XYZ file of C-alpha atoms in Angstrom:
674
model
C 83.609 63.428 166.720
C 86.273 66.088 167.101
C 83.898 69.053 166.852
C 85.172 72.309 168.310
C 83.084 73.200 171.359
C 84.616 76.512 172.283
C 87.377 78.924 171.348
C 88.986 80.984 174.080
C 90.575 84.343 173.315
C 93.719 85.846 174.770
C 91.518 88.045 176.963
C 89.630 85.059 178.394
C 86.519 85.578 176.267
C 84.851 82.455 174.898
C 83.074 81.672 171.623
C 80.947 78.522 171.972
C 79.662 76.064 169.363
C 76.714 73.676 169.709
C 75.766 70.834 167.349
C 72.795 68.610 166.660
C 72.817 64.807 166.874
C 74.268 64.627 163.358
C 77.224 66.835 164.371
C 75.873 69.744 162.327
C 76.356 73.248 163.653
C 73.211 74.306 165.494
C 74.220 77.387 167.451
C 77.010 79.900 167.982
C 77.210 81.815 171.235
C 79.501 84.814 170.992
C 81.672 86.418 173.650
C 78.738 88.572 174.837
C 76.419 85.593 175.231
C 74.437 86.445 172.080
C 73.217 83.417 170.121
C 73.135 82.701 166.394
C 70.997 79.636 165.649
C 70.230 77.464 162.621
C 67.137 75.441 161.730
C 67.558 72.489 159.362
C 65.283 70.183 157.407
C 65.548 66.389 157.377
C 68.277 66.590 154.725
C 70.358 68.844 156.932
C 69.843 71.927 154.780
C 69.467 75.241 156.570
C 65.869 76.449 156.350
C 66.076 79.183 158.962
C 68.559 81.247 160.922
C 68.262 83.694 163.768
C 71.069 86.202 164.160
C 72.823 87.609 167.201
C 70.353 90.505 167.016
C 67.384 88.037 166.995
C 66.583 88.838 163.368
C 65.055 85.740 161.751
C 65.343 84.550 158.158
C 63.454 81.643 156.644
C 64.537 79.754 153.514
C 62.338 77.720 151.199
C 64.148 75.219 148.977
C 63.319 73.210 145.876
C 63.893 69.475 145.477
C 67.515 70.111 144.522
C 68.112 72.012 147.728
C 68.371 75.406 146.089
C 66.912 78.383 147.930
C 63.888 79.622 145.986
C 62.511 82.073 148.543
C 63.972 83.934 151.495
C 61.584 85.518 153.980
C 62.687 88.228 156.378
C 61.196 90.466 159.027
C 58.603 93.062 158.116
C 57.147 90.966 155.288
C 60.263 91.413 153.144
C 61.336 88.639 150.825
C 63.504 87.591 147.904
C 62.624 84.928 145.334
C 65.161 83.082 143.168
C 64.817 81.257 139.857
C 67.337 78.917 138.216
C 67.910 77.303 134.846
C 68.192 73.557 134.280
C 71.899 73.642 135.096
C 71.281 75.270 138.455
C 72.444 78.755 137.512
C 70.665 81.743 138.998
C 68.546 83.431 136.322
C 66.345 85.808 138.287
C 66.078 87.460 141.696
C 62.846 89.227 142.614
C 62.572 91.477 145.654
C 59.667 92.585 147.801
C 60.080 96.237 146.740
C 59.263 95.278 143.131
C 62.829 95.381 141.781
C 64.371 92.470 139.892
C 67.740 91.173 138.703
C 68.036 88.751 135.776
C 71.028 86.811 134.453
C 71.837 85.000 131.193
C 74.665 82.602 130.333
C 76.315 81.103 127.264
C 76.666 77.372 126.573
C 79.894 77.298 128.601
C 78.156 78.719 131.651
C 79.723 82.165 131.420
C 77.647 85.174 132.393
C 76.637 87.057 129.247
C 74.069 89.513 130.568
C 72.941 90.924 133.900
C 69.818 93.099 133.949
C 67.889 95.122 136.473
C 65.497 98.059 136.458
C 68.299 100.552 135.690
C 69.763 98.771 132.683
C 71.718 95.886 131.236
C 75.349 94.749 131.403
C 76.507 92.374 128.666
C 79.815 90.530 128.308
C 81.569 88.887 125.356
C 84.472 86.454 125.712
C 87.344 85.101 123.646
C 88.249 81.417 123.359
C 90.302 81.625 126.539
C 87.339 82.837 128.585
C 88.649 86.387 128.847
C 86.244 89.311 128.659
C 86.835 91.145 125.377
C 83.857 93.481 125.581
C 81.575 94.753 128.303
C 78.636 97.017 127.536
C 76.297 98.891 129.833
C 73.066 100.346 128.506
C 69.575 101.225 129.603
C 68.432 98.097 127.810
C 66.076 99.948 125.466
C 66.127 100.622 121.714
C 67.880 103.876 120.941
C 70.331 103.568 123.830
C 73.875 103.145 122.480
C 75.275 102.595 125.938
C 78.932 102.657 126.954
C 81.490 99.943 126.275
C 84.860 98.685 127.501
C 86.890 96.546 125.073
C 90.042 94.528 125.773
C 92.914 93.079 123.727
C 95.208 90.314 125.046
C 98.591 88.976 123.968
C 99.413 85.307 123.336
C 100.221 84.798 127.023
C 96.849 86.110 128.115
C 98.126 89.457 129.359
C 95.739 92.327 128.750
C 97.694 94.773 126.618
C 94.980 97.290 125.740
C 91.704 98.561 127.152
C 89.563 101.015 125.228
C 86.275 102.673 126.194
C 83.576 104.170 124.002
C 84.146 107.485 125.808
C 87.580 107.794 124.261
C 90.110 106.486 126.777
C 92.860 103.998 125.887
C 95.172 102.206 128.331
C 98.069 100.105 127.023
C 100.180 97.716 129.111
C 103.635 96.248 128.491
C 105.137 93.253 130.302
C 108.688 92.030 130.860
C 110.041 88.565 130.101
C 108.795 87.306 133.461
C 105.268 88.423 132.630
C 105.387 91.328 135.081
C 103.926 94.728 134.249
C 106.656 97.134 133.116
C 104.852 100.067 131.468
C 101.440 101.729 131.387
C 100.480 104.317 128.760
C 97.107 106.038 128.873
C 95.102 108.602 126.944
C 91.915 110.164 128.279
C 88.738 111.084 126.474
C 89.893 114.705 126.368
C 93.157 113.931 124.588
C 95.309 113.809 127.735
C 98.280 111.415 127.652
C 100.164 109.871 130.569
C 102.806 107.189 131.092
C 104.322 105.102 133.863
C 107.464 102.963 133.748
C 108.097 100.383 136.456
C 111.590 99.372 137.609
C 111.951 96.147 139.601
C 114.709 94.468 141.555
C 115.902 90.915 140.943
C 113.023 89.579 143.041
C 110.373 91.411 141.037
C 109.599 94.023 143.690
C 108.779 97.511 142.429
C 111.637 99.776 143.487
C 110.970 102.767 141.247
C 108.160 104.237 139.200
C 108.826 106.930 136.616
C 105.836 108.992 135.524
C 105.118 111.601 132.895
C 106.421 115.055 133.752
C 109.540 113.839 135.535
C 107.737 112.532 138.625
C 109.401 109.603 140.400
C 108.515 107.339 143.288
C 111.010 104.973 144.968
C 110.638 102.231 147.574
C 112.969 100.051 149.609
C 112.097 96.787 151.361
C 113.265 94.673 154.256
C 114.098 90.969 153.999
C 110.420 90.079 154.440
C 109.167 92.253 151.611
C 107.765 94.980 153.875
C 108.164 98.524 152.567
C 110.610 100.370 154.842
C 110.850 103.620 152.910
C 108.975 105.459 150.183
C 109.814 108.767 148.519
C 108.328 110.759 145.674
C 109.575 113.863 143.917
C 109.138 115.919 140.787
C 111.805 117.812 138.859
C 111.602 120.754 141.247
C 109.827 119.543 144.391
C 110.320 116.834 147.017
C 107.096 115.106 147.944
C 105.953 112.167 150.055
C 108.782 110.829 152.236
C 108.060 108.118 154.802
C 110.047 105.518 156.741
C 108.193 102.485 158.084
C 109.073 100.234 161.036
C 107.485 96.813 161.536
C 107.212 94.735 164.696
C 108.081 91.053 165.097
C 104.532 90.049 164.109
C 104.750 91.928 160.825
C 102.446 94.741 161.986
C 103.197 98.389 161.308
C 104.847 99.860 164.390
C 105.590 103.418 163.324
C 105.808 105.844 160.411
C 108.271 108.730 160.308
C 107.843 111.719 158.009
C 111.241 112.136 156.370
C 110.694 115.862 155.816
C 109.275 117.029 159.163
C 110.608 114.243 161.375
C 107.106 113.711 162.762
C 106.378 110.202 164.018
C 103.146 108.222 164.176
C 103.228 105.160 166.449
C 100.688 102.307 166.546
C 99.660 99.902 169.316
C 97.882 96.532 169.124
C 95.983 94.341 171.541
C 96.849 90.760 172.472
C 95.129 89.292 169.407
C 96.749 91.705 166.955
C 93.902 94.175 166.452
C 94.956 97.780 165.876
C 93.757 99.677 168.936
C 95.440 103.087 168.971
C 97.710 105.584 167.267
C 99.721 108.526 168.507
C 100.072 110.929 165.615
C 102.973 113.238 164.830
C 101.264 116.169 166.585
C 101.035 114.234 169.858
C 97.310 113.502 169.692
C 96.017 110.025 170.470
C 93.373 108.179 168.488
C 91.687 105.045 169.784
C 90.041 102.104 168.081
C 89.551 99.907 171.124
C 87.790 96.607 170.340
C 85.750 94.740 172.917
C 85.636 90.945 173.059
C 83.375 90.605 169.981
C 85.059 93.294 167.885
C 82.871 96.351 168.536
C 85.221 99.338 168.332
C 85.316 102.392 170.606
C 87.035 105.734 170.099
C 87.967 106.186 173.739
C 90.433 104.306 175.868
C 87.810 103.460 178.481
C 85.296 102.297 175.842
C 82.602 104.661 177.146
C 82.068 106.878 174.116
C 79.612 104.503 172.444
C 76.837 102.061 173.126
C 76.302 98.923 171.063
C 73.285 96.673 170.819
C 73.105 93.002 169.956
C 74.901 91.868 166.840
C 77.345 94.791 166.753
C 74.746 97.456 166.044
C 75.953 100.890 167.207
C 73.127 102.597 169.095
C 74.685 105.933 170.038
C 77.944 107.803 170.259
C 78.797 111.233 171.641
C 77.052 113.021 168.790
C 74.257 110.850 167.369
C 71.678 108.172 168.002
C 71.452 105.467 165.314
C 68.127 103.863 164.366
C 67.596 100.809 162.154
C 64.939 99.075 160.103
C 63.830 95.486 160.695
C 66.722 94.155 158.568
C 69.402 96.011 160.469
C 69.962 98.748 157.891
C 70.676 102.193 159.310
C 67.697 104.441 158.552
C 68.273 107.465 160.803
C 71.336 109.118 162.312
C 70.105 111.911 164.530
C 71.417 114.278 167.218
C 68.050 113.868 168.932
C 68.188 111.518 171.911
C 65.767 108.905 173.190
C 63.526 108.627 170.122
C 62.943 104.906 170.619
C 62.649 102.596 173.596
C 63.458 99.519 171.524
C 66.559 97.898 173.098
C 68.221 97.512 169.697
C 66.968 100.844 168.255
C 64.760 99.132 165.701
C 61.951 101.186 164.182
C 59.457 100.450 161.411
C 56.338 101.874 159.836
C 54.559 98.551 160.343
C 54.905 98.783 164.116
C 53.893 102.435 164.171
C 57.309 103.497 165.423
C 58.521 105.234 162.268
C 60.360 108.459 163.091
C 60.375 111.224 160.498
C 63.446 113.127 159.368
C 64.082 116.548 160.885
C 66.701 119.205 160.175
C 70.055 117.938 161.436
C 69.261 114.269 160.745
C 70.613 111.864 158.163
C 67.866 109.575 156.810
C 68.645 106.467 154.752
C 66.444 104.469 152.389
C 67.282 101.052 150.941
C 66.500 98.939 147.888
C 65.055 95.471 148.338
C 68.414 93.874 147.530
C 70.080 95.675 150.431
C 71.814 98.444 148.458
C 71.601 102.039 149.648
C 68.953 103.902 147.647
C 69.126 107.456 148.967
C 70.307 109.661 151.805
C 68.479 112.746 153.025
C 71.060 115.170 154.365
C 70.810 117.360 157.500
C 69.849 120.459 155.505
C 67.108 118.664 153.553
C 68.619 117.783 150.173
C 68.629 114.165 148.988
C 71.318 112.064 147.290
C 70.042 109.134 145.210
C 71.968 106.129 143.903
C 71.565 103.631 141.055
C 73.395 100.339 140.471
C 73.737 97.654 137.847
C 72.792 94.045 138.557
C 76.396 93.314 139.628
C 76.284 95.810 142.494
C 78.363 98.448 140.717
C 77.124 101.971 141.197
C 76.252 103.536 137.853
C 74.764 106.882 138.897
C 74.499 109.376 141.718
C 71.860 112.109 141.537
C 72.242 115.234 143.639
C 71.338 118.915 143.507
C 70.015 118.764 139.942
C 73.038 116.907 138.567
C 73.645 113.330 137.431
C 77.037 111.779 138.181
C 77.656 108.722 136.003
C 80.201 105.914 136.310
C 81.713 103.414 133.871
C 83.280 100.202 135.145
C 85.944 97.847 133.861
C 85.202 94.692 135.804
C 85.612 95.672 139.439
C 87.251 99.080 139.007
C 85.676 102.408 138.089
C 87.499 103.732 135.014
C 85.508 106.817 134.024
C 82.993 109.232 135.482
C 81.184 112.248 134.100
C 78.284 114.520 134.926
C 75.495 116.610 133.465
C 72.326 118.367 134.547
C 69.464 116.069 135.509
C 67.048 117.903 133.197
C 69.184 116.710 130.243
C 68.960 113.041 131.186
C 67.439 110.994 128.326
C 63.830 110.041 128.929
C 61.794 107.026 127.892
C 59.182 107.480 125.180
C 56.612 105.249 123.501
C 56.677 105.086 119.710
C 53.673 104.652 117.382
C 53.836 100.868 117.797
C 53.700 101.047 121.582
C 57.383 100.227 122.055
C 59.405 101.901 124.796
C 62.490 103.650 123.446
C 65.261 105.847 124.777
C 64.793 109.416 123.610
C 68.039 111.261 122.874
C 71.639 110.546 123.817
C 73.162 110.880 127.241
C 75.345 114.002 127.638
C 78.995 113.642 128.679
C 80.549 116.627 130.460
C 83.556 116.988 132.737
C 84.803 113.508 131.836
C 87.331 111.981 134.247
C 89.425 108.925 133.349
C 90.974 106.864 136.154
C 94.021 104.760 135.287
C 95.135 101.655 137.197
C 98.041 99.284 136.941
C 96.803 96.095 135.288
C 95.246 93.671 137.756
C 95.283 96.272 140.526
C 92.697 98.326 142.400
C 95.213 101.133 142.994
C 94.606 104.301 140.911
C 97.801 105.750 139.415
C 96.495 108.621 137.274
C 93.588 110.994 136.775
C 92.998 112.455 133.303
C 90.559 115.364 133.038
C 89.922 118.423 130.867
C 93.229 118.186 129.022
C 95.239 117.838 132.240
C 96.990 114.764 133.610
C 97.533 114.051 137.295
C 99.867 111.400 138.685
C 98.571 109.685 141.834
C 101.072 108.411 144.407
C 99.797 105.750 146.821
C 101.313 104.314 149.985
C 102.225 100.662 150.569
C 98.535 99.877 151.208
C 97.396 101.384 147.915
C 95.847 104.453 149.570
C 96.337 107.683 147.586
C 98.619 110.096 149.436
C 99.569 112.613 146.714
C 98.540 113.918 143.307
C 100.855 115.870 140.991
C 99.781 117.934 138.011
C 101.653 117.893 134.702
C 103.951 120.676 135.946
C 105.133 118.566 138.872
C 103.247 120.512 141.527
C 101.478 118.720 144.369
C 97.758 119.550 144.077
C 96.396 117.053 146.623
C 97.920 115.403 149.676
C 96.659 113.393 152.641
C 97.475 110.939 155.425
C 95.043 108.460 157.027
C 93.877 107.815 160.553
C 93.251 104.364 162.006
C 89.668 104.395 160.703
C 90.709 105.172 157.131
C 89.619 108.817 157.304
C 91.783 111.620 155.909
C 94.295 113.578 157.986
C 96.593 116.471 157.086
C 94.748 116.986 153.815
C 95.837 119.636 151.348
C 93.689 120.366 148.318
C 90.017 119.746 147.541
C 88.868 116.694 149.498
C 87.145 114.850 146.656
C 89.739 115.727 143.999
C 90.957 112.196 144.725
C 87.908 110.297 146.084
C 89.564 106.877 146.564
C 90.425 105.813 150.117
C 91.136 102.264 151.326
C 91.301 99.833 148.403
C 87.814 99.366 146.973
C 86.427 102.525 148.593
C 85.176 105.718 146.937
C 84.130 108.650 149.123
C 80.945 110.598 148.466
C 81.561 114.170 149.531
C 77.834 114.743 150.100
C 77.382 111.967 152.677
C 81.017 111.422 153.731
C 80.368 107.697 153.361
C 82.735 105.396 151.488
C 81.009 103.396 148.757
C 82.528 99.902 149.131
C 80.773 97.987 146.315
C 78.126 96.062 148.233
C 78.031 98.282 151.318
C 78.822 101.771 152.592
C 81.463 102.379 155.242
C 81.409 105.258 157.721
C 85.020 106.191 158.591
C 83.886 108.308 161.517
C 82.512 105.317 163.406
C 84.598 102.559 161.807
C 81.636 100.402 160.773
C 79.458 99.696 157.778
C 75.930 101.088 157.959
C 74.310 97.777 156.975
C 74.940 94.147 157.791
C 77.215 91.908 155.762
C 75.013 90.539 152.942
C 76.812 87.183 153.104
C 76.199 87.016 156.863
C 78.532 84.667 158.773
C 80.288 83.692 155.553
C 82.105 87.024 155.811
C 83.646 85.794 159.090
C 82.881 89.071 160.830
C 82.978 89.234 164.624
C 80.065 91.603 164.076
C 78.027 91.884 160.903
C 78.855 95.603 160.682
C 82.595 95.337 161.283
C 85.398 96.515 159.024
C 88.900 95.015 159.024
C 90.763 94.704 162.314
C 93.749 96.710 161.075
C 93.445 99.411 158.390
C 97.240 99.414 158.098
C 97.316 95.816 156.902
C 93.968 94.572 155.609
C 91.406 95.765 153.084
C 87.859 94.755 152.196
C 87.528 95.259 148.451
C 83.815 94.508 148.154
C 82.389 95.162 151.612
C 81.905 91.436 152.132
C 84.855 89.905 153.960
C 86.414 90.757 157.291
C 89.858 89.445 158.275
C 89.581 85.669 158.417
C 88.401 82.584 156.595
C 84.979 82.993 154.948
C 82.905 80.096 153.700
C 83.827 81.135 150.193
C 87.295 82.611 150.621
C 86.921 85.233 147.901
C 90.470 85.893 146.739
C 92.967 83.091 147.414
C 96.660 82.713 146.648
C 98.313 79.825 144.806
C 102.086 79.412 144.737
C 103.644 77.691 141.736
C 106.713 77.079 139.609
C 107.714 79.303 136.710
C 106.497 76.725 134.163
C 103.067 76.428 135.801
C 102.898 80.200 136.175
C 103.369 80.843 132.466
C 100.799 78.192 131.540
C 98.358 79.421 134.189
C 98.622 83.028 133.006
C 97.969 81.925 129.445
C 95.347 79.204 129.852
C 94.034 79.356 133.393
C 92.919 76.026 134.854
C 90.407 73.589 133.394
C 88.719 71.531 136.078
C 88.325 67.830 135.339
C 86.180 65.979 137.906
C 87.898 62.735 136.864
C 91.319 64.114 137.769
C 92.574 62.455 140.956
C 93.867 65.810 142.211
C 90.276 66.940 142.618
C 91.085 70.512 141.614
C 93.903 72.849 142.604
C 95.012 73.918 146.051
C 95.282 77.506 147.244
C 95.751 79.326 150.502
C 95.206 82.673 152.168
C 96.469 85.915 150.646
C 97.913 86.665 154.081
C 100.836 84.392 153.176
C 103.219 86.933 151.749
C 104.926 86.114 148.422
C 108.412 86.100 149.890
C 110.993 83.493 150.957
C 110.138 80.161 149.218
C 111.472 78.170 152.183
C 109.103 79.963 154.549
C 106.229 79.408 152.115
C 107.049 75.704 151.920
C 107.137 75.436 155.699
C 103.823 77.270 156.035
C 101.852 75.825 153.118
C 103.782 72.800 151.892
C 104.052 74.352 148.420
C 107.102 73.165 146.470
C 108.832 75.330 143.879
C 107.066 78.468 145.107
C 108.745 80.834 142.665
C 105.589 82.663 141.544
C 102.095 83.332 142.813
C 98.644 84.130 141.452
C 95.709 85.574 143.390
C 92.433 84.042 142.219
C 88.937 85.461 142.700
C 86.818 82.435 143.650
C 83.495 84.234 144.019
C 80.755 82.024 142.589
C 83.071 79.028 142.271
C 82.984 75.616 143.920
C 85.620 75.882 146.641
C 86.110 73.445 149.519
C 88.014 74.099 152.730
C 90.103 70.953 153.242
C 91.416 72.141 156.562
C 94.681 73.744 157.520
C 98.249 73.075 156.456
C 100.986 72.073 158.881
C 101.743 75.747 159.199
C 98.183 76.406 160.378
C 96.977 78.317 157.308
C 93.776 77.497 155.375
C 94.068 74.873 152.651
C 91.441 75.450 149.960
C 90.628 73.222 146.990
C 89.212 74.946 143.901
C 86.957 72.421 142.175
C 86.071 74.655 139.251
C 87.450 76.289 136.117
C 89.744 79.282 136.597
C 90.016 81.722 133.701
C 92.465 84.548 133.092
C 89.812 87.023 134.205
C 89.712 85.353 137.634
C 93.354 86.286 138.254
C 93.319 89.574 140.148
C 97.039 89.755 140.917
C 100.213 87.819 140.174
C 103.968 88.052 140.345
C 107.295 86.659 141.410
C 108.046 85.422 144.925
C 110.775 87.378 146.716
C 113.785 85.256 147.607
C 114.651 87.068 150.836
């Protein structure tokens, strides 16, 4: 009763839903008539699904309903093992790779292992990570570590790595970040002071070397101007205008007077920009969200499920799981309607000069890319999906992570990489220590994904980012601009000055590889030249993508930190926002939330991060939250979260039925009163 049968868009397109006799979702039919179907067992559990592109997956479950084997096209599979408490302990893949996980008595992850190494975590009594160590998992490997110190309120006040960097944080009486001091592994030092208005908004940042950045806001908390300058040079100067829907309407360069204007379709998707030089750029979505770079939508061809088949320069070919395996200027290499090729079917197409060829691990992560001139880039990851190494042209590029942000990288020649050896007792050991050359330390504001400094070879660089957190400038210690860029509507660089990869960060969560020009986005890779990922969303429909390759509908407003969620309401919402009083805020920051199944509240409520932390009366009207003086953004990945429905204001109403620790808080602050 009451099941939604169809949803009609502003353009007249229709998304249809079909159900079985038990009112369980059986089929989705998208705006192009493509079907996504589900098979269920007698208990109603999904045991098979067939995607819009007709790719089929089969799930085998144990008596508890847990998936123990997933079978996919081409004989590919994944097997899962669990402990007695239902926690995942091992994933095995058809390519021979594995991932294994261990937990403490409180259910916290203590170790994650795969074929490249081991990540281990230690916690304090409050559930906060105090030490994280990555190693090759063999005797003789000292590994690299990140250690944390917290104050009595649970604020992280110091982070130290084994490679020599130290970051210290200070907080004001409201618990808001007020100062960051950092030292790199090469002895570099750097500092940032944050000035806020009465509502807690950042209005000025003062950096080492006399560099300053200022912002002003409108009554809704939107940035309307941003300026940066050093002691002897004016820098980034922009004025922003917003439309009635809260979307960015235009940006004016305060120095040149150049204006960039943006246009949106009827459903709010960013569809075009006219840049300051008069050129037009298009990102025209069709009814399912496939984007085109021409106004008439004739520059590209898409197959089923949002798979790009060709554009004006390349044909795109895929394996049986929908991963891109060849981007080629050669035309007509396959007659398959969805450009699917495989060795099993005898349709494998070899790389030739001018092609990009892609190879994938069994867990869906990109393994290597063969470039048009023949050289190959290889990648390695830990069991948490964080990239730990890139190998190219005889060099190893290594990465150290602090949770979800990359904090250090270094490189050395591949011939100097430590090798495995077998001792006299037959034990495998690591031979020698890993070299560390050209060490780079990246500094972030606590709880943020926005880089604010680069420390390298005795030099310090201040990074200025726009309102979205995208780097737009870098100053050296003398106050000179050494890197500068704007962004197009696909997130690619425009008007760049300086070496492209001197600052490799792009949209939040993205790191550009200069060799491939792809953006590493944690669990996927994004191509800013086509505006899509090159593999399907690993969480499938739970990512709420109109297509399984799609990026956010508006690069000026939304981000995808992990390459998992589009703009919408996923099955697990990822990061949610909870509004609260000052008293609850202080307790929450210090102790988190302990879930009690006997508590009549049944957990804590939260809503979408799209609800801006401004105007308590508007928040109350939209969400029903009383005393909305502060907010916390909570990462719910892996937690028991239930969608109760929508509030009176039409926004999602989530219930977190799980513990929330300090480490789950990814952002927090004071609600603006305006």
